[in-house]
PDB file of C-alpha atoms in Angstrom:
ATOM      1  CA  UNK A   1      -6.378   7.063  10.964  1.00 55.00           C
ATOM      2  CA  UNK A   2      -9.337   9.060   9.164  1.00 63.00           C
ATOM      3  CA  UNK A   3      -9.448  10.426   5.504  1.00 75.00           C
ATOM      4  CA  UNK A   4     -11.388  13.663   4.921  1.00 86.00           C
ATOM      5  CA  UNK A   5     -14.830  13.718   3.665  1.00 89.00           C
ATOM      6  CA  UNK A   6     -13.621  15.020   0.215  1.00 92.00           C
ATOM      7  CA  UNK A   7     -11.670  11.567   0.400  1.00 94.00           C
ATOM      8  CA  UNK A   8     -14.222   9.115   0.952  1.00 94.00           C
ATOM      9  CA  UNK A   9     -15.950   9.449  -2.318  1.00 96.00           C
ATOM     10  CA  UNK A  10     -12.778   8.083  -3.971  1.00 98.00           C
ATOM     11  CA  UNK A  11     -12.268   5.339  -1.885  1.00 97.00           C
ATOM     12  CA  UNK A  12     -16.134   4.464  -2.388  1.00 97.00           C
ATOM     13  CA  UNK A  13     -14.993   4.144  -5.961  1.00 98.00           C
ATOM     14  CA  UNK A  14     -12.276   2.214  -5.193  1.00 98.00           C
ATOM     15  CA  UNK A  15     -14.713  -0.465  -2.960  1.00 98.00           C
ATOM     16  CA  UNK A  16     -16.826  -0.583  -5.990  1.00 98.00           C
ATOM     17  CA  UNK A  17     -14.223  -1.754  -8.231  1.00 98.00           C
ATOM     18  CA  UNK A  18     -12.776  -4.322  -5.737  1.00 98.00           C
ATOM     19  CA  UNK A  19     -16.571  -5.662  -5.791  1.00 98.00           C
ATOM     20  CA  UNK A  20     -16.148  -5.548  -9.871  1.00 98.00           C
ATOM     21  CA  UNK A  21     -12.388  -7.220  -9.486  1.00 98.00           C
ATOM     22  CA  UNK A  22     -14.359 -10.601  -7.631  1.00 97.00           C
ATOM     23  CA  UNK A  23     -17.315 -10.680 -10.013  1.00 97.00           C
ATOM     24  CA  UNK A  24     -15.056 -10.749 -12.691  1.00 97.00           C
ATOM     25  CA  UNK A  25     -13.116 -13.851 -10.793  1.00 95.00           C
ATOM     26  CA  UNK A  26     -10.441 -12.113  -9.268  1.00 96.00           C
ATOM     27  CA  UNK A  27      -9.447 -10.627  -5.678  1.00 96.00           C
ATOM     28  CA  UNK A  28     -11.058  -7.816  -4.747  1.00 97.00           C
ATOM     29  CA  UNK A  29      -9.535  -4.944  -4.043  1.00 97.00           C
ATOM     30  CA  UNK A  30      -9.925  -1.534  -6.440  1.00 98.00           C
ATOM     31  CA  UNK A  31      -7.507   1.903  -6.792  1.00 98.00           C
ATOM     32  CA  UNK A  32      -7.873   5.036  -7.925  1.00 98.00           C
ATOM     33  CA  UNK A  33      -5.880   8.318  -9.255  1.00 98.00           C
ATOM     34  CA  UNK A  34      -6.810  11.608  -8.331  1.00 98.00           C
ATOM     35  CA  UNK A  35      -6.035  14.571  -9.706  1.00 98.00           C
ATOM     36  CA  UNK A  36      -7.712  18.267  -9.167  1.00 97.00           C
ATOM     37  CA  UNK A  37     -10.741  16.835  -7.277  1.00 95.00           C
ATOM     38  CA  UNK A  38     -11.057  14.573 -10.266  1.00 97.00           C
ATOM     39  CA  UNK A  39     -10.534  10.849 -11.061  1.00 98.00           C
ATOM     40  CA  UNK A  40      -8.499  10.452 -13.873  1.00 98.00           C
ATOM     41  CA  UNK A  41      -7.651   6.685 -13.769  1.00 98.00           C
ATOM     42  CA  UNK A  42      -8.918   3.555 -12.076  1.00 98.00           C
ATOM     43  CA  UNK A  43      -7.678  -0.032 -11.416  1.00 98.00           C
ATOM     44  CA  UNK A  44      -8.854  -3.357  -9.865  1.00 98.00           C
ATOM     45  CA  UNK A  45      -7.620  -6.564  -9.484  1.00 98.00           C
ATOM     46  CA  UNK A  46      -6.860  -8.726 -12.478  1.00 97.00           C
ATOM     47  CA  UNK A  47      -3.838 -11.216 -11.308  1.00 95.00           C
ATOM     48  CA  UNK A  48      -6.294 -14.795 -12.078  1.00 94.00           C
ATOM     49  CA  UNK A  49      -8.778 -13.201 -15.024  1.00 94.00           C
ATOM     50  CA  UNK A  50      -8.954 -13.072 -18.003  1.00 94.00           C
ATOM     51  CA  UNK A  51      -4.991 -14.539 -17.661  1.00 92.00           C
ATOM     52  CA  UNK A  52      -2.710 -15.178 -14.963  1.00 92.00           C
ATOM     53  CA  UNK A  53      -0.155 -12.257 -14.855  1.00 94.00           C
ATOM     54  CA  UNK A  54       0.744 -11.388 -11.012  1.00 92.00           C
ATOM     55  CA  UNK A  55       1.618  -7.600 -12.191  1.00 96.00           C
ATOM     56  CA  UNK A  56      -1.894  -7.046 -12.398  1.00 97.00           C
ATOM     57  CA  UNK A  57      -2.603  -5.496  -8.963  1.00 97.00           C
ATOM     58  CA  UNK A  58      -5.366  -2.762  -8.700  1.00 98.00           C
ATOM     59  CA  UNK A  59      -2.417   0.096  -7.937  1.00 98.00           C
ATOM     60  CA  UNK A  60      -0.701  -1.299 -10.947  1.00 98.00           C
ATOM     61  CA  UNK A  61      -3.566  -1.031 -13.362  1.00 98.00           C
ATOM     62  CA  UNK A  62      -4.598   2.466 -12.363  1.00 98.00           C
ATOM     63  CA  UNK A  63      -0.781   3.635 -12.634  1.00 98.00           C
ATOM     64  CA  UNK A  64      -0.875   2.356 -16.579  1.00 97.00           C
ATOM     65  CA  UNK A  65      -3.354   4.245 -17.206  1.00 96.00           C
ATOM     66  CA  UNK A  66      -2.509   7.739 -16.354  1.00 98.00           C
ATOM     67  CA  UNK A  67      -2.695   9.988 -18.975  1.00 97.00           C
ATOM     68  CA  UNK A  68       0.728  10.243 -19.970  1.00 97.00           C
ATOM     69  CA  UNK A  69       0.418  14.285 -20.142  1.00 97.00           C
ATOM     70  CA  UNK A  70      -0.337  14.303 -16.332  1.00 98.00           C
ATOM     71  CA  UNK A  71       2.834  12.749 -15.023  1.00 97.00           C
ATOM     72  CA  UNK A  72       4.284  16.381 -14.993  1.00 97.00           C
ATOM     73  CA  UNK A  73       1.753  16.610 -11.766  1.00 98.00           C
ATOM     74  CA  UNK A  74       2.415  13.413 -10.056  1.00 98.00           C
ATOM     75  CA  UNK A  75       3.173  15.592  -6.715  1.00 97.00           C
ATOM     76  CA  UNK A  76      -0.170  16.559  -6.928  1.00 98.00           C
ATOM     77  CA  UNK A  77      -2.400  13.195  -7.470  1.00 98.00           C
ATOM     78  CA  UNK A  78      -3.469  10.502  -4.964  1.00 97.00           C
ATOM     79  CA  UNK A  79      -3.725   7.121  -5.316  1.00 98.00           C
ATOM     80  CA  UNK A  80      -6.631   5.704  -3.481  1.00 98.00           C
ATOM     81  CA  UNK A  81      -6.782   1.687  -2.688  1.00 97.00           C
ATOM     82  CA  UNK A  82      -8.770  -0.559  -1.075  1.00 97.00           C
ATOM     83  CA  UNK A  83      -6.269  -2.451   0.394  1.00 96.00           C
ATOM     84  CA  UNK A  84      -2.271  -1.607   1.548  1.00 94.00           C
ATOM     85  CA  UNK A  85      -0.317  -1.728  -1.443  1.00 95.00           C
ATOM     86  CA  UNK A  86       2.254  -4.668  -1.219  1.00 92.00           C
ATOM     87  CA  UNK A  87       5.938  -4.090  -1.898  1.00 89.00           C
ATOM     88  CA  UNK A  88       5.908  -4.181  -5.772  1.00 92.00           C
ATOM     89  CA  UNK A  89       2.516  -1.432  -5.868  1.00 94.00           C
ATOM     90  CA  UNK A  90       4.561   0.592  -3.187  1.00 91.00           C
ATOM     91  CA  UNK A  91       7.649   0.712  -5.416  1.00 90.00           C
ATOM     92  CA  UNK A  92       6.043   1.667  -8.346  1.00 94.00           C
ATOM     93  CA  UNK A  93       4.226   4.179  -6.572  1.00 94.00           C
ATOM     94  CA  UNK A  94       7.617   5.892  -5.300  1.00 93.00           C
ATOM     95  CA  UNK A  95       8.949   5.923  -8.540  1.00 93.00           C
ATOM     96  CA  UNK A  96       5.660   7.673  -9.900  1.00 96.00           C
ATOM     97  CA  UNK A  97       5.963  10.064  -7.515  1.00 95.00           C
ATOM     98  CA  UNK A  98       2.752  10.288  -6.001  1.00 96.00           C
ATOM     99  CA  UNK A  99       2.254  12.669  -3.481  1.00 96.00           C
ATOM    100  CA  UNK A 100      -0.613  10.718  -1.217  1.00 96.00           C
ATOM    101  CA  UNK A 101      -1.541   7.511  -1.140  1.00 96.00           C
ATOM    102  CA  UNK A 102      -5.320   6.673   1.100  1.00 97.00           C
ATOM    103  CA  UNK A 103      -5.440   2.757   1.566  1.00 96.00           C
ATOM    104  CA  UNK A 104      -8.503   1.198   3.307  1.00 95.00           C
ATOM    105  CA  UNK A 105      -7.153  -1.997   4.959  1.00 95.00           C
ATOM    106  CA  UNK A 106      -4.300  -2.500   6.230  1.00 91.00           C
ATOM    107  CA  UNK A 107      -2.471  -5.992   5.076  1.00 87.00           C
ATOM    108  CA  UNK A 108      -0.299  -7.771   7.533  1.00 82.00           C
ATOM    109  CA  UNK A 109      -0.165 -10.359   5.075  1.00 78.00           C
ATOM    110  CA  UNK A 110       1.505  -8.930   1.830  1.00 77.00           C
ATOM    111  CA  UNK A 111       1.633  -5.296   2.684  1.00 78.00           C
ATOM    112  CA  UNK A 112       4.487  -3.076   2.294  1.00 76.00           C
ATOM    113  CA  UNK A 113       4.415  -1.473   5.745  1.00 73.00           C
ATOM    114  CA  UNK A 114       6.381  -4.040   6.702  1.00 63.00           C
ATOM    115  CA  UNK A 115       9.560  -3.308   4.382  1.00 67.00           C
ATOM    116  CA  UNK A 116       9.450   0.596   4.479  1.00 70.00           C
ATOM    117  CA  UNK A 117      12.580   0.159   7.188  1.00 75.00           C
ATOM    118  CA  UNK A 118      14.783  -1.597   4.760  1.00 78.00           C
ATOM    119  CA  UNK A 119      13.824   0.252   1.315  1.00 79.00           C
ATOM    120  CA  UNK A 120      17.595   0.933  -0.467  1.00 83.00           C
ATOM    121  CA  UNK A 121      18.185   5.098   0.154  1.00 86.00           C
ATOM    122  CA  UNK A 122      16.467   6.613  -2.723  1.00 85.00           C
ATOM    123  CA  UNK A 123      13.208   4.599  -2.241  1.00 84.00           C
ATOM    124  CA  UNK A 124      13.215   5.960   1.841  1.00 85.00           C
ATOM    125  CA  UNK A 125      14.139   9.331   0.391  1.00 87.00           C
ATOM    126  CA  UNK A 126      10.924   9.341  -1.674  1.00 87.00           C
ATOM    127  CA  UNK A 127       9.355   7.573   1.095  1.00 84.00           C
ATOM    128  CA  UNK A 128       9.380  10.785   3.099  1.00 86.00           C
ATOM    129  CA  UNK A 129       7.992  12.763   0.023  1.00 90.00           C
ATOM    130  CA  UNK A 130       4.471  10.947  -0.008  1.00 92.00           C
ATOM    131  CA  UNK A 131       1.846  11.101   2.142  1.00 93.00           C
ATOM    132  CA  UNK A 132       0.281   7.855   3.430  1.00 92.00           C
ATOM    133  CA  UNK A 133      -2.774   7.820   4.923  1.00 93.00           C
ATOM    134  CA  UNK A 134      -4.548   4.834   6.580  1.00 93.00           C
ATOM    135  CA  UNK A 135      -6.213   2.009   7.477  1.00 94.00           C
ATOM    136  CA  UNK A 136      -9.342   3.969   6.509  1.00 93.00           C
ATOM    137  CA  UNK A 137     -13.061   3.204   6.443  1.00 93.00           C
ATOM    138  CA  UNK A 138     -12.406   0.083   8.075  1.00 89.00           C
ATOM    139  CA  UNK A 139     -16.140  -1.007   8.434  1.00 92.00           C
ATOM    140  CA  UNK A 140     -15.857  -1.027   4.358  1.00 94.00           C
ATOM    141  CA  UNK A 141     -12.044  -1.849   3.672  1.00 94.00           C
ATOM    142  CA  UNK A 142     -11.867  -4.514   6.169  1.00 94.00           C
ATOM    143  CA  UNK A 143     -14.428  -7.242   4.920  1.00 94.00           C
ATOM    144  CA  UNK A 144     -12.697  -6.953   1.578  1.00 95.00           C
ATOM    145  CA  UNK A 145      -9.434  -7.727   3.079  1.00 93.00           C
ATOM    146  CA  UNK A 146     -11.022 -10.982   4.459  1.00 94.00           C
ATOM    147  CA  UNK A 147     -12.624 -11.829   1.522  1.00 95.00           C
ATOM    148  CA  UNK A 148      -9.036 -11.345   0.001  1.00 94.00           C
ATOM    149  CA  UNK A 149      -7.618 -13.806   2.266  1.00 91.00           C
ATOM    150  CA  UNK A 150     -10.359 -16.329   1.982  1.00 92.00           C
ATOM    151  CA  UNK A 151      -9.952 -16.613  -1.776  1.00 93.00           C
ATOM    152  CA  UNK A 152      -6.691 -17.025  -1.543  1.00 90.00           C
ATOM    153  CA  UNK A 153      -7.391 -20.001   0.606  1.00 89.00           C
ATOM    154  CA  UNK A 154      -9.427 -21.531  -1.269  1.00 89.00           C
ATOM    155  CA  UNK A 155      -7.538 -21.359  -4.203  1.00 86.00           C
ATOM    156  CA  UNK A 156      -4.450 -22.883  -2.522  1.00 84.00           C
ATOM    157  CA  UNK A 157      -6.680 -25.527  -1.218  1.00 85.00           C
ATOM    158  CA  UNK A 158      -7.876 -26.330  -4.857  1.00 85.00           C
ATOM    159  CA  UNK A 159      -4.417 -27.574  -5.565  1.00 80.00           C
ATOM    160  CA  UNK A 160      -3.411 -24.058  -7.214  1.00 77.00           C
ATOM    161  CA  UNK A 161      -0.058 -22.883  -6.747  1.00 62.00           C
ATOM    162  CA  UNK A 162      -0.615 -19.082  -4.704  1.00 57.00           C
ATOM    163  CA  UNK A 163       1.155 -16.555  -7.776  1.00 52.00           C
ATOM    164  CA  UNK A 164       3.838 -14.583  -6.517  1.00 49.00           C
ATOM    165  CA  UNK A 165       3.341 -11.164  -5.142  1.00 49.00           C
ATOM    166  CA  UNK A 166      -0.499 -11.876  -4.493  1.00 48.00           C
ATOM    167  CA  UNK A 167      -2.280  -9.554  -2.181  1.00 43.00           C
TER     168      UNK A 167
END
């Protein structure tokens, strides 16, 4: 699937702040929120740095940061991420009420594509209410989803116990 050209930009920003997420020693994937043409929050992995803490996914930290003024136009934003939000990002984003979501990679390892069949009524219901778009940029999103899985490898090959929920 293809975003529009007024699209890409964001998802460039998102790319750049998975890039920042892995310098900074964590996975590398980046989100942001959209609003009017504008972005008005961003978020990147921080589940390993500066502390362990497996709520901190890239959709998670961009959601916490919303003004709290521009909830009222939730409809109207779009959340932009690197990679396919997993089940915990997706939920959060249905009860935010986003009304697009742009991911660059899909994940067939921890994404939430998988569990959108079984969601309990009201999370379908608000399913239907947001529009997904993606796999996207692909030549970009796709390395970063490797790179993902490869540090996750490693780490569980260091003797470190994978946190749950990573993605």
């Amino acid at each position: 699937m293809t975003c529009s050209q007024a699209d890409r930009p964001y998802l460039r920003r998102a790319i750049e702040l998975a890039h920042d997420a892995e310098r900074r020693g964590n996975l590398p994937i980046g989100a942001v929120i959209c609003l009017d043409g504008a972005i008005v929050s961003e978020g990147m992995n921080a589940i390993w740095k500066p502390v362990p803490d497996v709520t901190r996914h890239a959709e998670m930290e961009a959601l916490r940061t919303v003004t709290p003024s521009l909830w009222a136009r939730s409809r109207e934003m779009t959340l932009y991420t690197t990679l396919e939000p997993c089940l915990m990002c997706a939920g959060a984003l249905l009860q935010a009420q986003l009304g697009r979501v742009v991911f660059g990679a899909s994940d067939p390892y921890g994404g939430s594509h998988l569990g959108h069949s079984t969601l309990a009524p009201y999370f379908q219901q608000q399913l239907l209410l947001v529009k997904w778009i993606g796999p996207v940029l692909a030549d970009e999103c796709d390395p970063l989803l490797r790179r993902v899985l490869a540090l996750v490898g490693e780490r569980e090959r260091a003797g470190f116990v994978s946190l749950p929920g990573e993605d």
